[in-house]
JSON list of C-alpha atoms and ligand atoms in Angstrom, two decimals:
[
{"chain": "T", "resi": 217, "resn": "UNK", "atom": "CA", "xyz": [0.00, 0.00, 0.00]},
{"chain": "T", "resi": 218, "resn": "UNK", "atom": "CA", "xyz": [1.29, 3.44, -0.88]},
{"chain": "T", "resi": 219, "resn": "UNK", "atom": "CA", "xyz": [-0.30, 6.24, 1.04]},
{"chain": "T", "resi": 220, "resn": "UNK", "atom": "CA", "xyz": [0.89, 9.61, -0.23]},
{"chain": "T", "resi": 221, "resn": "UNK", "atom": "CA", "xyz": [1.05, 13.01, 1.44]},
{"chain": "T", "resi": 222, "resn": "UNK", "atom": "CA", "xyz": [-1.99, 15.16, 0.68]},
{"chain": "T", "resi": 223, "resn": "UNK", "atom": "CA", "xyz": [-1.15, 18.77, -0.19]},
{"chain": "T", "resi": 224, "resn": "UNK", "atom": "CA", "xyz": [-3.35, 21.38, 1.43]},
{"chain": "T", "resi": 225, "resn": "UNK", "atom": "CA", "xyz": [-3.93, 25.07, 0.80]},
{"chain": "T", "resi": 226, "resn": "UNK", "atom": "CA", "xyz": [-2.04, 27.33, 0.29]},
{"chain": "T", "resi": 227, "resn": "UNK", "atom": "CA", "xyz": [0.24, 24.85, -1.56]},
{"chain": "T", "resi": 228, "resn": "UNK", "atom": "CA", "xyz": [0.88, 26.26, -5.05]},
{"chain": "T", "resi": 229, "resn": "UNK", "atom": "CA", "xyz": [0.56, 22.88, -6.78]},
{"chain": "T", "resi": 230, "resn": "UNK", "atom": "CA", "xyz": [-3.19, 23.12, -6.16]},
{"chain": "T", "resi": 231, "resn": "UNK", "atom": "CA", "xyz": [-3.38, 26.29, -8.26]},
{"chain": "T", "resi": 232, "resn": "UNK", "atom": "CA", "xyz": [-1.56, 25.15, -11.39]},
{"chain": "T", "resi": 233, "resn": "UNK", "atom": "CA", "xyz": [-3.20, 23.82, -14.57]},
{"chain": "T", "resi": 234, "resn": "UNK", "atom": "CA", "xyz": [-2.08, 20.19, -14.70]},
{"chain": "T", "resi": 235, "resn": "UNK", "atom": "CA", "xyz": [-0.42, 18.64, -17.77]},
{"chain": "T", "resi": 236, "resn": "UNK", "atom": "CA", "xyz": [-1.92, 15.90, -19.92]},
{"chain": "T", "resi": 237, "resn": "UNK", "atom": "CA", "xyz": [-0.57, 12.41, -19.29]},
{"chain": "T", "resi": 238, "resn": "UNK", "atom": "CA", "xyz": [1.41, 11.52, -22.44]},
{"chain": "T", "resi": 239, "resn": "UNK", "atom": "CA", "xyz": [2.38, 7.95, -21.65]},
{"chain": "T", "resi": 240, "resn": "UNK", "atom": "CA", "xyz": [0.23, 5.59, -19.64]},
{"chain": "T", "resi": 241, "resn": "UNK", "atom": "CA", "xyz": [3.14, 3.62, -18.22]},
{"chain": "T", "resi": 242, "resn": "UNK", "atom": "CA", "xyz": [4.04, 1.78, -15.03]},
{"chain": "T", "resi": 243, "resn": "UNK", "atom": "CA", "xyz": [4.79, 5.01, -13.25]},
{"chain": "T", "resi": 244, "resn": "UNK", "atom": "CA", "xyz": [1.29, 6.33, -13.95]},
{"chain": "T", "resi": 245, "resn": "UNK", "atom": "CA", "xyz": [-0.24, 3.00, -12.91]},
{"chain": "T", "resi": 246, "resn": "UNK", "atom": "CA", "xyz": [1.65, 3.13, -9.61]},
{"chain": "T", "resi": 247, "resn": "UNK", "atom": "CA", "xyz": [0.65, 6.75, -9.02]},
{"chain": "T", "resi": 248, "resn": "UNK", "atom": "CA", "xyz": [-3.04, 5.93, -9.70]},
{"chain": "T", "resi": 249, "resn": "UNK", "atom": "CA", "xyz": [-2.97, 2.96, -7.30]},
{"chain": "T", "resi": 250, "resn": "UNK", "atom": "CA", "xyz": [-1.19, 4.98, -4.62]},
{"chain": "T", "resi": 251, "resn": "UNK", "atom": "CA", "xyz": [-3.81, 7.72, -5.07]},
{"chain": "T", "resi": 252, "resn": "UNK", "atom": "CA", "xyz": [-6.60, 5.18, -4.52]},
{"chain": "T", "resi": 253, "resn": "UNK", "atom": "CA", "xyz": [-4.86, 3.93, -1.36]},
{"chain": "T", "resi": 254, "resn": "UNK", "atom": "CA", "xyz": [-4.46, 7.53, -0.18]},
{"chain": "T", "resi": 255, "resn": "UNK", "atom": "CA", "xyz": [-8.13, 8.31, -0.92]},
{"chain": "T", "resi": 256, "resn": "UNK", "atom": "CA", "xyz": [-9.49, 5.27, 0.95]},
{"chain": "T", "resi": 257, "resn": "UNK", "atom": "CA", "xyz": [-7.13, 5.89, 3.87]},
{"chain": "T", "resi": 258, "resn": "UNK", "atom": "CA", "xyz": [-8.10, 9.59, 4.23]},
{"chain": "T", "resi": 259, "resn": "UNK", "atom": "CA", "xyz": [-11.02, 8.65, 3.84]},
{"chain": "T", "resi": 260, "resn": "UNK", "atom": "CA", "xyz": [-12.34, 10.51, 0.81]},
{"chain": "T", "resi": 261, "resn": "UNK", "atom": "CA", "xyz": [-14.41, 9.78, -2.28]},
{"chain": "T", "resi": 262, "resn": "UNK", "atom": "CA", "xyz": [-12.17, 11.44, -4.87]},
{"chain": "T", "resi": 263, "resn": "UNK", "atom": "CA", "xyz": [-8.61, 12.58, -5.38]},
{"chain": "T", "resi": 264, "resn": "UNK", "atom": "CA", "xyz": [-6.78, 14.41, -8.17]},
{"chain": "T", "resi": 265, "resn": "UNK", "atom": "CA", "xyz": [-3.04, 14.04, -8.87]},
{"chain": "T", "resi": 266, "resn": "UNK", "atom": "CA", "xyz": [-2.21, 17.68, -7.98]},
{"chain": "T", "resi": 267, "resn": "UNK", "atom": "CA", "xyz": [-3.47, 16.92, -4.46]},
{"chain": "T", "resi": 268, "resn": "UNK", "atom": "CA", "xyz": [-0.54, 14.55, -4.01]},
{"chain": "T", "resi": 269, "resn": "UNK", "atom": "CA", "xyz": [1.88, 17.03, -5.57]},
{"chain": "T", "resi": 270, "resn": "UNK", "atom": "CA", "xyz": [1.82, 15.65, -9.14]},
{"chain": "T", "resi": 271, "resn": "UNK", "atom": "CA", "xyz": [0.64, 18.19, -11.71]},
{"chain": "T", "resi": 272, "resn": "UNK", "atom": "CA", "xyz": [-0.90, 15.62, -14.09]},
{"chain": "T", "resi": 273, "resn": "UNK", "atom": "CA", "xyz": [-4.40, 15.13, -15.50]},
{"chain": "T", "resi": 274, "resn": "UNK", "atom": "CA", "xyz": [-5.29, 12.04, -13.52]},
{"chain": "T", "resi": 275, "resn": "UNK", "atom": "CA", "xyz": [-8.18, 11.53, -11.09]},
{"chain": "T", "resi": 276, "resn": "UNK", "atom": "CA", "xyz": [-9.47, 8.66, -8.97]},
{"chain": "T", "resi": 277, "resn": "UNK", "atom": "CA", "xyz": [-12.86, 8.38, -7.31]},
{"chain": "T", "resi": 278, "resn": "UNK", "atom": "CA", "xyz": [-15.25, 5.97, -5.64]},
{"chain": "T", "resi": 279, "resn": "UNK", "atom": "CA", "xyz": [-18.46, 6.85, -3.84]},
{"chain": "T", "resi": 280, "resn": "UNK", "atom": "CA", "xyz": [-18.02, 3.57, -1.93]},
{"chain": "T", "resi": 281, "resn": "UNK", "atom": "CA", "xyz": [-19.72, 4.87, 1.20]},
{"chain": "T", "resi": 282, "resn": "UNK", "atom": "CA", "xyz": [-23.09, 4.97, -0.64]},
{"chain": "T", "resi": 283, "resn": "UNK", "atom": "CA", "xyz": [-22.63, 1.62, -2.39]},
{"chain": "T", "resi": 284, "resn": "UNK", "atom": "CA", "xyz": [-22.40, -2.01, -1.35]},
{"chain": "T", "resi": 285, "resn": "UNK", "atom": "CA", "xyz": [-18.75, -2.52, -2.15]},
{"chain": "T", "resi": 286, "resn": "UNK", "atom": "CA", "xyz": [-15.76, -0.51, -3.39]},
{"chain": "T", "resi": 287, "resn": "UNK", "atom": "CA", "xyz": [-15.85, 0.43, -7.08]},
{"chain": "T", "resi": 288, "resn": "UNK", "atom": "CA", "xyz": [-12.59, 2.29, -7.76]},
{"chain": "T", "resi": 289, "resn": "UNK", "atom": "CA", "xyz": [-12.39, 4.45, -10.87]},
{"chain": "T", "resi": 290, "resn": "UNK", "atom": "CA", "xyz": [-9.22, 5.78, -12.48]},
{"chain": "T", "resi": 291, "resn": "UNK", "atom": "CA", "xyz": [-9.57, 8.38, -15.25]},
{"chain": "T", "resi": 292, "resn": "UNK", "atom": "CA", "xyz": [-6.64, 9.75, -17.22]},
{"chain": "T", "resi": 293, "resn": "UNK", "atom": "CA", "xyz": [-6.95, 13.03, -19.16]},
{"chain": "T", "resi": 294, "resn": "UNK", "atom": "CA", "xyz": [-10.67, 13.30, -18.31]},
{"chain": "T", "resi": 295, "resn": "UNK", "atom": "CA", "xyz": [-12.85, 15.72, -20.27]},
{"chain": "T", "resi": 296, "resn": "UNK", "atom": "CA", "xyz": [-16.50, 16.55, -19.62]},
{"chain": "T", "resi": 297, "resn": "UNK", "atom": "CA", "xyz": [-18.32, 16.10, -22.94]},
{"chain": "T", "resi": 298, "resn": "UNK", "atom": "CA", "xyz": [-21.89, 16.81, -21.87]},
{"chain": "T", "resi": 299, "resn": "UNK", "atom": "CA", "xyz": [-23.70, 18.23, -18.85]},
{"chain": "T", "resi": 300, "resn": "UNK", "atom": "CA", "xyz": [-27.30, 18.54, -17.80]},
{"chain": "T", "resi": 301, "resn": "UNK", "atom": "CA", "xyz": [-29.27, 20.22, -15.06]},
{"chain": "T", "resi": 302, "resn": "UNK", "atom": "CA", "xyz": [-28.09, 21.90, -11.89]},
{"chain": "T", "resi": 303, "resn": "UNK", "atom": "CA", "xyz": [-27.98, 20.85, -8.28]},
{"chain": "T", "resi": 304, "resn": "UNK", "atom": "CA", "xyz": [-26.78, 22.36, -5.03]},
{"chain": "T", "resi": 305, "resn": "UNK", "atom": "CA", "xyz": [-24.90, 19.99, -2.75]},
{"chain": "T", "resi": 306, "resn": "UNK", "atom": "CA", "xyz": [-22.46, 20.05, 0.14]},
{"chain": "T", "resi": 307, "resn": "UNK", "atom": "CA", "xyz": [-18.79, 19.51, -0.60]},
{"chain": "T", "resi": 308, "resn": "UNK", "atom": "CA", "xyz": [-15.55, 19.29, 1.26]},
{"chain": "T", "resi": 309, "resn": "UNK", "atom": "CA", "xyz": [-12.02, 18.67, 0.03]},
{"chain": "T", "resi": 310, "resn": "UNK", "atom": "CA", "xyz": [-9.04, 16.83, 1.51]},
{"chain": "T", "resi": 311, "resn": "UNK", "atom": "CA", "xyz": [-6.91, 19.80, 0.42]},
{"chain": "T", "resi": 312, "resn": "UNK", "atom": "CA", "xyz": [-9.16, 22.32, 2.22]},
{"chain": "T", "resi": 313, "resn": "UNK", "atom": "CA", "xyz": [-9.44, 20.70, 5.66]},
{"chain": "T", "resi": 314, "resn": "UNK", "atom": "CA", "xyz": [-12.23, 21.69, 8.01]},
{"chain": "T", "resi": 315, "resn": "UNK", "atom": "CA", "xyz": [-14.36, 23.52, 5.43]},
{"chain": "T", "resi": 316, "resn": "UNK", "atom": "CA", "xyz": [-17.66, 22.35, 3.93]},
{"chain": "T", "resi": 317, "resn": "UNK", "atom": "CA", "xyz": [-20.00, 24.39, 1.76]},
{"chain": "T", "resi": 318, "resn": "UNK", "atom": "CA", "xyz": [-22.86, 24.05, -0.72]},
{"chain": "T", "resi": 319, "resn": "UNK", "atom": "CA", "xyz": [-21.70, 24.21, -4.32]},
{"chain": "T", "resi": 320, "resn": "UNK", "atom": "CA", "xyz": [-23.79, 24.41, -7.49]},
{"chain": "T", "resi": 321, "resn": "UNK", "atom": "CA", "xyz": [-22.83, 21.76, -10.06]},
{"chain": "T", "resi": 322, "resn": "UNK", "atom": "CA", "xyz": [-24.33, 20.13, -13.11]},
{"chain": "T", "resi": 323, "resn": "UNK", "atom": "CA", "xyz": [-26.67, 17.34, -12.02]},
{"chain": "T", "resi": 324, "resn": "UNK", "atom": "CA", "xyz": [-25.48, 14.91, -14.70]},
{"chain": "T", "resi": 325, "resn": "UNK", "atom": "CA", "xyz": [-22.32, 14.71, -16.78]},
{"chain": "T", "resi": 326, "resn": "UNK", "atom": "CA", "xyz": [-20.76, 12.58, -19.46]},
{"chain": "T", "resi": 327, "resn": "UNK", "atom": "CA", "xyz": [-17.00, 12.30, -19.12]},
{"chain": "T", "resi": 328, "resn": "UNK", "atom": "CA", "xyz": [-14.40, 10.80, -21.46]},
{"chain": "T", "resi": 329, "resn": "UNK", "atom": "CA", "xyz": [-10.90, 9.73, -20.58]},
{"chain": "T", "resi": 330, "resn": "UNK", "atom": "CA", "xyz": [-8.54, 6.76, -20.61]},
{"chain": "T", "resi": 331, "resn": "UNK", "atom": "CA", "xyz": [-7.98, 3.85, -18.27]},
{"chain": "T", "resi": 332, "resn": "UNK", "atom": "CA", "xyz": [-4.63, 2.28, -17.37]},
{"chain": "T", "resi": 333, "resn": "UNK", "atom": "CA", "xyz": [-4.89, -0.01, -20.43]},
{"chain": "T", "resi": 334, "resn": "UNK", "atom": "CA", "xyz": [-5.07, 3.05, -22.73]},
{"chain": "T", "resi": 335, "resn": "UNK", "atom": "CA", "xyz": [-8.68, 2.22, -23.53]},
{"chain": "T", "resi": 336, "resn": "UNK", "atom": "CA", "xyz": [-11.05, 5.13, -23.98]},
{"chain": "T", "resi": 337, "resn": "UNK", "atom": "CA", "xyz": [-13.63, 5.26, -21.22]},
{"chain": "T", "resi": 338, "resn": "UNK", "atom": "CA", "xyz": [-16.99, 7.05, -21.48]},
{"chain": "T", "resi": 339, "resn": "UNK", "atom": "CA", "xyz": [-18.83, 7.43, -18.21]},
{"chain": "T", "resi": 340, "resn": "UNK", "atom": "CA", "xyz": [-22.31, 8.80, -17.58]},
{"chain": "T", "resi": 341, "resn": "UNK", "atom": "CA", "xyz": [-22.92, 9.91, -14.04]},
{"chain": "T", "resi": 342, "resn": "UNK", "atom": "CA", "xyz": [-25.48, 11.85, -12.06]},
{"chain": "T", "resi": 343, "resn": "UNK", "atom": "CA", "xyz": [-25.97, 13.02, -8.49]},
{"chain": "T", "resi": 344, "resn": "UNK", "atom": "CA", "xyz": [-23.04, 12.51, -6.13]},
{"chain": "T", "resi": 345, "resn": "UNK", "atom": "CA", "xyz": [-20.89, 10.68, -8.68]},
{"chain": "T", "resi": 346, "resn": "UNK", "atom": "CA", "xyz": [-21.30, 13.54, -11.18]},
{"chain": "T", "resi": 347, "resn": "UNK", "atom": "CA", "xyz": [-20.45, 16.02, -8.42]},
{"chain": "T", "resi": 348, "resn": "UNK", "atom": "CA", "xyz": [-17.25, 14.19, -7.47]},
{"chain": "T", "resi": 349, "resn": "UNK", "atom": "CA", "xyz": [-16.12, 14.00, -11.10]},
{"chain": "T", "resi": 350, "resn": "UNK", "atom": "CA", "xyz": [-16.69, 17.75, -11.59]},
{"chain": "T", "resi": 351, "resn": "UNK", "atom": "CA", "xyz": [-14.90, 18.57, -8.33]},
{"chain": "T", "resi": 352, "resn": "UNK", "atom": "CA", "xyz": [-11.87, 16.42, -9.25]},
{"chain": "T", "resi": 353, "resn": "UNK", "atom": "CA", "xyz": [-11.61, 17.76, -12.81]},
{"chain": "T", "resi": 354, "resn": "UNK", "atom": "CA", "xyz": [-11.67, 21.29, -11.35]},
{"chain": "T", "resi": 355, "resn": "UNK", "atom": "CA", "xyz": [-8.51, 20.33, -9.41]},
{"chain": "T", "resi": 356, "resn": "UNK", "atom": "CA", "xyz": [-6.78, 19.65, -12.74]},
{"chain": "T", "resi": 357, "resn": "UNK", "atom": "CA", "xyz": [-7.42, 23.26, -13.69]},
{"chain": "T", "resi": 358, "resn": "UNK", "atom": "CA", "xyz": [-6.24, 24.67, -10.37]},
{"chain": "T", "resi": 359, "resn": "UNK", "atom": "CA", "xyz": [-9.81, 25.34, -9.20]},
{"chain": "T", "resi": 360, "resn": "UNK", "atom": "CA", "xyz": [-10.98, 24.58, -5.65]},
{"chain": "T", "resi": 361, "resn": "UNK", "atom": "CA", "xyz": [-14.62, 24.20, -4.60]},
{"chain": "T", "resi": 362, "resn": "UNK", "atom": "CA", "xyz": [-14.36, 27.36, -2.51]},
{"chain": "T", "resi": 363, "resn": "UNK", "atom": "CA", "xyz": [-13.78, 29.30, -5.76]},
{"chain": "T", "resi": 364, "resn": "UNK", "atom": "CA", "xyz": [-17.29, 28.33, -6.86]},
{"chain": "T", "resi": 365, "resn": "UNK", "atom": "CA", "xyz": [-19.10, 29.96, -3.93]},
{"chain": "T", "resi": 366, "resn": "UNK", "atom": "CA", "xyz": [-20.80, 33.33, -3.94]},
{"chain": "T", "resi": 367, "resn": "UNK", "atom": "CA", "xyz": [-18.51, 36.28, -3.19]},
{"chain": "T", "resi": 368, "resn": "UNK", "atom": "CA", "xyz": [-19.89, 36.79, 0.30]},
{"chain": "T", "resi": 369, "resn": "UNK", "atom": "CA", "xyz": [-19.48, 33.16, 1.26]},
{"chain": "T", "resi": 370, "resn": "UNK", "atom": "CA", "xyz": [-16.03, 33.03, -0.26]},
{"chain": "T", "resi": 371, "resn": "UNK", "atom": "CA", "xyz": [-14.87, 36.00, 1.82]},
{"chain": "T", "resi": 372, "resn": "UNK", "atom": "CA", "xyz": [-16.24, 34.44, 5.01]},
{"chain": "T", "resi": 373, "resn": "UNK", "atom": "CA", "xyz": [-14.52, 31.14, 4.29]},
{"chain": "T", "resi": 374, "resn": "UNK", "atom": "CA", "xyz": [-11.24, 32.86, 3.39]},
{"chain": "T", "resi": 375, "resn": "UNK", "atom": "CA", "xyz": [-11.25, 34.49, 6.82]},
{"chain": "T", "resi": 376, "resn": "UNK", "atom": "CA", "xyz": [-11.94, 31.15, 8.46]},
{"chain": "T", "resi": 377, "resn": "UNK", "atom": "CA", "xyz": [-9.12, 29.51, 6.48]},
{"chain": "T", "resi": 378, "resn": "UNK", "atom": "CA", "xyz": [-6.68, 32.25, 7.47]},
{"chain": "T", "resi": 379, "resn": "UNK", "atom": "CA", "xyz": [-7.51, 31.65, 11.11]},
{"chain": "T", "resi": 380, "resn": "UNK", "atom": "CA", "xyz": [-7.06, 27.88, 10.67]},
{"chain": "T", "resi": 381, "resn": "UNK", "atom": "CA", "xyz": [-3.67, 28.26, 9.00]},
{"chain": "T", "resi": 382, "resn": "UNK", "atom": "CA", "xyz": [-2.28, 30.60, 11.66]},
{"chain": "F", "resi": 114, "resn": "LIG", "atom": "NI1", "xyz": [-10.94, 18.31, -3.61]}
]
C-alpha cells in the first residue's frame, strides 16, 4: 500500500493547470494505485493528482460509502463532454481541511478519458458521482470548490481559512 502526502492550501501545486498524461506507463499506474490507497485511507471519495503534488491530468474516485462494495475508478486526461441540469450539494475537500459548503454543479455529466490499459472510457454519471467528477476535474485546472461559492461566502470562508492556517 502506498499512502501519499496530501497537499493542502495554500500549496501552489493546487493552483496550477495540470499537464496531460502523455504515456500511460508503469509510473502512472503506480501513481493511480497509490492515489486510490491515499483516498481510501483519508477517507475521501475522490482525489486528483495535484493533491498529491503531481501536476498531471489524472483523477481517482469511488463513492463507496453509498454503495455495497468498493468500485474504484481511475480516469486519465478526463474531459467533460456533456452536462445537464443543476444541483446544489455540500462539498468538502481533503486539500481544504475543516471547510464544507454548498456548491452548485451540473446534475449529470458525461465524461471521457482513458484507463490504465489506454482504452477510452466514457462514463455517464449523475448526483453525487457527477459532483465528485466535476470537483476532481476542477482540481486539474487549479480550481478549488471554494472558488465556486458566492462572493460573500467566499470571503467568510477565506477568513476562516486564514484563522485555521495561523
Ligand atoms: Ni478536492
